[in-house]
Amino acid sequence: MKFFIDTADVSEIREGLSLGLVDGVTTNPSLVAKTGRGFREVLTEICEIVDGPISAEVVSTDVEGMLKEARDVANLHPNIVVKIPMIEAGMQAVRVLATEGIRTNVTLIFSPTQALIAAKAGASYVSPFVGRLDDISHVGLELVEQIDTIYQNYAYETEIIVASIRNPLHVLEAALVGADISTIPLKVMKQLMKHSLTDVGLKKFLQDWEKVPKA
Ligand code: G3P
């Protein structure tokens, strides 16, 4: 499974890169706002340090506006993937962008039929938001399973990015389903490596090593 990092914070991206866990990056307007920096400035820096797909989201809600923003941002770097919201105008935009060879990531996916429509429109990626579904007592991973089944039934090449990941269990479930990609906050990436028994075991090994005569 590919790991994308879900952040616009360059220092977090650098840390994820040093762990070897960044195959790509996903951003959204909320994540960019958190950095306090300008959109283009942040994106340009991310493109300089990451060699993989980098999702940058449009904020227009009409087709022409989305197309203008999409072409503009796609021009920044070949690794840019344009994130488009799952609305009617968005699907029209995705269709046009696909003919222009501009890759898209359809975001805010909360149902399997939305993912089917996005694939039919020619999306390169879809982003089902599992955490936000869990928040309202829907099992987010069931959505990923259904999308995966639909895509396999019709051999769609659209890749599934499991998004809105809040904890290691989300990543485990995504991996068991066989999702193509998980986009993960840095904190969760680090949690994936942790186990209290590993810490206890290591402490004991190091204590015992002190008893070994040093030749
Ligand atoms: O990139 C979109 C996303 O992962 C949102 O996560 O935690 O705001 O639901 P969250």
Short mmCIF file of C-alpha atoms and ligand atoms in Angstrom, two decimals:
data_model
loop_
_atom_site.label_atom_id
_atom_site.label_comp_id
_atom_site.label_asym_id
_atom_site.label_seq_id
_atom_site.Cartn_x
_atom_site.Cartn_y
_atom_site.Cartn_z
CA MET A 1 0.00 0.00 0.00
CA LYS A 2 1.25 3.47 -0.85
CA PHE A 3 1.39 6.01 1.98
CA PHE A 4 0.58 9.63 1.28
CA ILE A 5 0.97 12.21 4.03
CA ASP A 6 -2.16 14.25 4.74
CA THR A 7 -0.76 17.68 5.52
CA ALA A 8 0.39 20.96 4.00
CA ASP A 9 2.98 21.48 6.72
CA VAL A 10 6.40 21.22 5.10
CA SER A 11 8.21 20.33 8.33
CA GLU A 12 5.83 17.37 8.82
CA ILE A 13 6.42 16.31 5.22
CA ARG A 14 10.19 16.44 5.74
CA GLU A 15 9.83 14.29 8.86
CA GLY A 16 7.64 11.79 6.98
CA LEU A 17 10.21 11.70 4.18
CA SER A 18 13.01 10.98 6.62
CA LEU A 19 10.98 8.00 7.87
CA GLY A 20 10.67 6.80 4.27
CA LEU A 21 6.90 6.88 4.51
CA VAL A 22 5.92 9.51 1.95
CA ASP A 23 4.92 8.27 -1.49
CA GLY A 24 2.80 11.37 -2.08
CA VAL A 25 0.99 14.25 -0.37
CA THR A 26 -2.63 15.30 0.00
CA THR A 27 -3.62 18.80 1.01
CA ASN A 28 -6.96 20.55 1.35
CA PRO A 29 -7.97 24.17 2.03
CA SER A 30 -8.22 23.55 5.79
CA LEU A 31 -4.73 22.02 5.93
CA VAL A 32 -3.27 24.91 3.90
CA ALA A 33 -5.00 27.46 6.18
CA LYS A 34 -3.40 25.78 9.21
CA THR A 35 0.09 26.56 7.86
CA GLY A 36 -0.58 30.31 7.75
CA ARG A 37 1.26 30.39 4.40
CA GLY A 38 0.17 31.16 0.83
CA PHE A 39 -1.19 28.31 -1.33
CA ARG A 40 1.27 28.58 -4.23
CA GLU A 41 4.24 29.13 -1.94
CA VAL A 42 3.46 26.00 0.08
CA LEU A 43 2.74 23.90 -3.01
CA THR A 44 5.94 24.98 -4.73
CA GLU A 45 7.97 23.97 -1.70
CA ILE A 46 6.17 20.60 -1.43
CA CYS A 47 6.85 19.94 -5.12
CA GLU A 48 10.55 20.63 -4.56
CA ILE A 49 10.89 18.01 -1.82
CA VAL A 50 8.43 15.24 -2.74
CA ASP A 51 8.74 13.01 -5.78
CA GLY A 52 5.18 11.68 -6.00
CA PRO A 53 1.58 12.76 -6.54
CA ILE A 54 0.69 15.98 -4.68
CA SER A 55 -3.01 16.79 -4.38
CA ALA A 56 -3.97 20.47 -4.48
CA GLU A 57 -7.63 21.39 -4.13
CA VAL A 58 -9.68 23.89 -6.11
CA VAL A 59 -12.10 26.18 -4.25
CA SER A 60 -14.40 27.19 -7.11
CA THR A 61 -17.75 25.44 -7.27
CA ASP A 62 -18.59 26.15 -10.93
CA VAL A 63 -17.14 24.28 -13.90
CA GLU A 64 -15.30 27.20 -15.51
CA GLY A 65 -13.82 28.34 -12.22
CA MET A 66 -12.65 24.81 -11.39
CA LEU A 67 -11.10 24.36 -14.83
CA LYS A 68 -9.25 27.66 -14.58
CA GLU A 69 -7.87 26.86 -11.12
CA ALA A 70 -7.07 23.28 -12.13
CA ARG A 71 -5.07 24.25 -15.23
CA ASP A 72 -3.29 26.93 -13.30
CA VAL A 73 -2.23 24.71 -10.41
CA ALA A 74 -1.42 21.72 -12.68
CA ASN A 75 1.00 24.01 -14.50
CA LEU A 76 3.06 24.42 -11.34
CA HIS A 77 4.57 20.93 -11.51
CA PRO A 78 3.96 17.60 -13.27
CA ASN A 79 3.38 15.90 -9.89
CA ILE A 80 0.32 18.01 -9.11
CA VAL A 81 -3.00 16.17 -8.94
CA VAL A 82 -6.01 18.47 -8.88
CA LYS A 83 -8.44 17.77 -6.06
CA ILE A 84 -12.03 18.33 -7.11
CA PRO A 85 -15.08 18.10 -4.84
CA MET A 86 -17.73 15.46 -5.54
CA ILE A 87 -20.43 17.74 -6.93
CA GLU A 88 -22.09 17.86 -10.37
CA ALA A 89 -19.88 20.70 -11.62
CA GLY A 90 -16.89 18.83 -10.28
CA MET A 91 -17.69 15.76 -12.37
CA GLN A 92 -18.00 17.92 -15.49
CA ALA A 93 -14.63 19.45 -14.74
CA VAL A 94 -13.03 16.03 -14.14
CA ARG A 95 -14.27 14.85 -17.55
CA VAL A 96 -12.67 17.83 -19.32
CA LEU A 97 -9.44 17.61 -17.31
CA ALA A 98 -9.13 13.90 -18.14
CA THR A 99 -9.14 14.74 -21.86
CA GLU A 100 -6.37 17.28 -21.19
CA GLY A 101 -4.25 14.71 -19.35
CA ILE A 102 -4.63 16.52 -16.01
CA ARG A 103 -4.90 14.02 -13.14
CA THR A 104 -7.69 14.48 -10.60
CA ASN A 105 -8.49 13.30 -7.08
CA VAL A 106 -12.21 13.47 -6.38
CA THR A 107 -12.64 14.40 -2.76
CA LEU A 108 -15.42 14.36 -0.16
CA ILE A 109 -16.59 10.89 -1.22
CA PHE A 110 -19.11 9.47 1.23
CA SER A 111 -21.01 6.90 -0.85
CA PRO A 112 -20.10 4.11 -3.29
CA THR A 113 -22.23 5.59 -6.05
CA GLN A 114 -20.30 8.87 -5.79
CA ALA A 115 -17.11 6.85 -6.33
CA LEU A 116 -18.68 5.08 -9.32
CA ILE A 117 -19.60 8.42 -10.91
CA ALA A 118 -16.10 9.80 -10.29
CA ALA A 119 -14.52 6.76 -11.98
CA LYS A 120 -16.89 7.10 -14.94
CA ALA A 121 -15.88 10.76 -15.24
CA GLY A 122 -12.24 9.69 -15.51
CA ALA A 123 -10.88 10.53 -12.05
CA SER A 124 -7.37 9.27 -11.37
CA TYR A 125 -8.11 8.95 -7.66
CA VAL A 126 -11.08 9.03 -5.28
CA SER A 127 -10.88 9.97 -1.63
CA PRO A 128 -13.44 8.28 0.62
CA PHE A 129 -13.41 10.00 4.04
CA VAL A 130 -13.54 7.16 6.55
CA GLY A 131 -13.04 9.13 9.78
CA ARG A 132 -15.86 11.54 9.07
CA LEU A 133 -18.21 8.60 8.42
CA ASP A 134 -17.16 6.91 11.65
CA ASP A 135 -17.88 10.25 13.37
CA ILE A 136 -21.55 9.89 12.42
CA SER A 137 -21.75 6.19 13.29
CA HIS A 138 -21.32 4.83 9.76
CA VAL A 139 -18.57 2.28 9.33
CA GLY A 140 -16.17 4.17 7.05
CA LEU A 141 -14.27 1.12 5.90
CA GLU A 142 -17.45 -0.50 4.50
CA LEU A 143 -17.45 2.33 1.97
CA VAL A 144 -13.89 1.48 0.93
CA GLU A 145 -14.82 -2.20 0.54
CA GLN A 146 -17.80 -1.32 -1.65
CA ILE A 147 -15.79 1.02 -3.85
CA ASP A 148 -13.08 -1.61 -4.20
CA THR A 149 -15.67 -4.21 -5.30
CA ILE A 150 -17.22 -1.84 -7.84
CA TYR A 151 -13.85 -0.88 -9.30
CA GLN A 152 -12.85 -4.53 -9.58
CA ASN A 153 -16.19 -5.46 -11.19
CA TYR A 154 -15.59 -3.01 -14.01
CA ALA A 155 -11.79 -2.88 -14.01
CA TYR A 156 -11.71 0.88 -13.35
CA GLU A 157 -8.19 2.19 -13.04
CA THR A 158 -9.18 4.93 -10.59
CA GLU A 159 -7.15 4.45 -7.41
CA ILE A 160 -8.67 4.59 -3.95
CA ILE A 161 -7.05 6.96 -1.44
CA VAL A 162 -8.41 6.18 2.01
CA ALA A 163 -8.70 9.64 3.58
CA SER A 164 -9.78 11.21 6.86
CA ILE A 165 -7.64 8.64 8.65
CA ARG A 166 -7.62 9.29 12.39
CA ASN A 167 -5.91 6.24 13.90
CA PRO A 168 -3.76 3.15 13.13
CA LEU A 169 -6.85 0.92 12.95
CA HIS A 170 -8.02 2.87 9.90
CA VAL A 171 -4.72 2.07 8.16
CA LEU A 172 -4.94 -1.60 9.16
CA GLU A 173 -8.48 -1.85 7.82
CA ALA A 174 -7.51 -0.08 4.59
CA ALA A 175 -4.61 -2.51 4.13
CA LEU A 176 -6.84 -5.53 4.76
CA VAL A 177 -9.30 -4.30 2.15
CA GLY A 178 -6.37 -3.83 -0.23
CA ALA A 179 -6.87 -0.10 -0.77
CA ASP A 180 -4.29 1.38 -3.14
CA ILE A 181 -3.30 4.29 -0.90
CA SER A 182 -3.83 5.61 2.63
CA THR A 183 -3.33 9.30 3.23
CA ILE A 184 -2.16 9.58 6.80
CA PRO A 185 -1.40 12.40 9.25
CA LEU A 186 2.21 12.32 10.55
CA LYS A 187 1.01 11.54 14.09
CA VAL A 188 -0.74 8.37 12.89
CA MET A 189 2.28 7.36 10.76
CA LYS A 190 4.34 7.40 13.94
CA GLN A 191 1.68 5.51 15.91
CA LEU A 192 1.87 2.73 13.30
CA MET A 193 5.42 1.95 14.39
CA LYS A 194 4.75 1.94 18.13
CA HIS A 195 4.00 -0.97 20.44
CA SER A 196 4.38 -0.89 24.22
CA LEU A 197 5.75 -4.45 24.21
CA THR A 198 8.48 -3.36 21.79
CA ASP A 199 9.48 -0.59 24.21
CA VAL A 200 9.42 -2.94 27.22
CA GLY A 201 11.34 -5.60 25.29
CA LEU A 202 13.99 -3.17 24.11
CA LYS A 203 14.45 -1.75 27.62
CA LYS A 204 15.02 -5.28 28.98
CA PHE A 205 17.50 -6.17 26.22
CA LEU A 206 19.50 -3.02 26.93
CA GLN A 207 19.43 -3.64 30.69
CA ASP A 208 20.61 -7.23 30.20
CA TRP A 209 23.33 -6.06 27.82
CA GLU A 210 24.83 -4.10 30.72
CA LYS A 211 25.44 -7.45 32.45
CA VAL A 212 27.46 -8.79 29.53
CA PRO A 213 31.19 -8.54 30.30
CA LYS A 214 32.82 -5.99 28.06
CA ALA A 215 35.87 -7.63 26.58
O1 G3P B 1 -7.46 15.24 3.03
C1 G3P B 1 -8.75 15.14 3.52
C2 G3P B 1 -8.86 14.50 4.84
O2 G3P B 1 -8.04 13.43 5.04
C3 G3P B 1 -9.68 15.05 5.91
O3 G3P B 1 -9.42 14.52 7.19
O4 G3P B 1 -9.56 14.45 9.63
O5 G3P B 1 -10.37 16.49 8.38
O6 G3P B 1 -11.66 14.37 8.31
P1 G3P B 1 -10.31 14.99 8.44
#
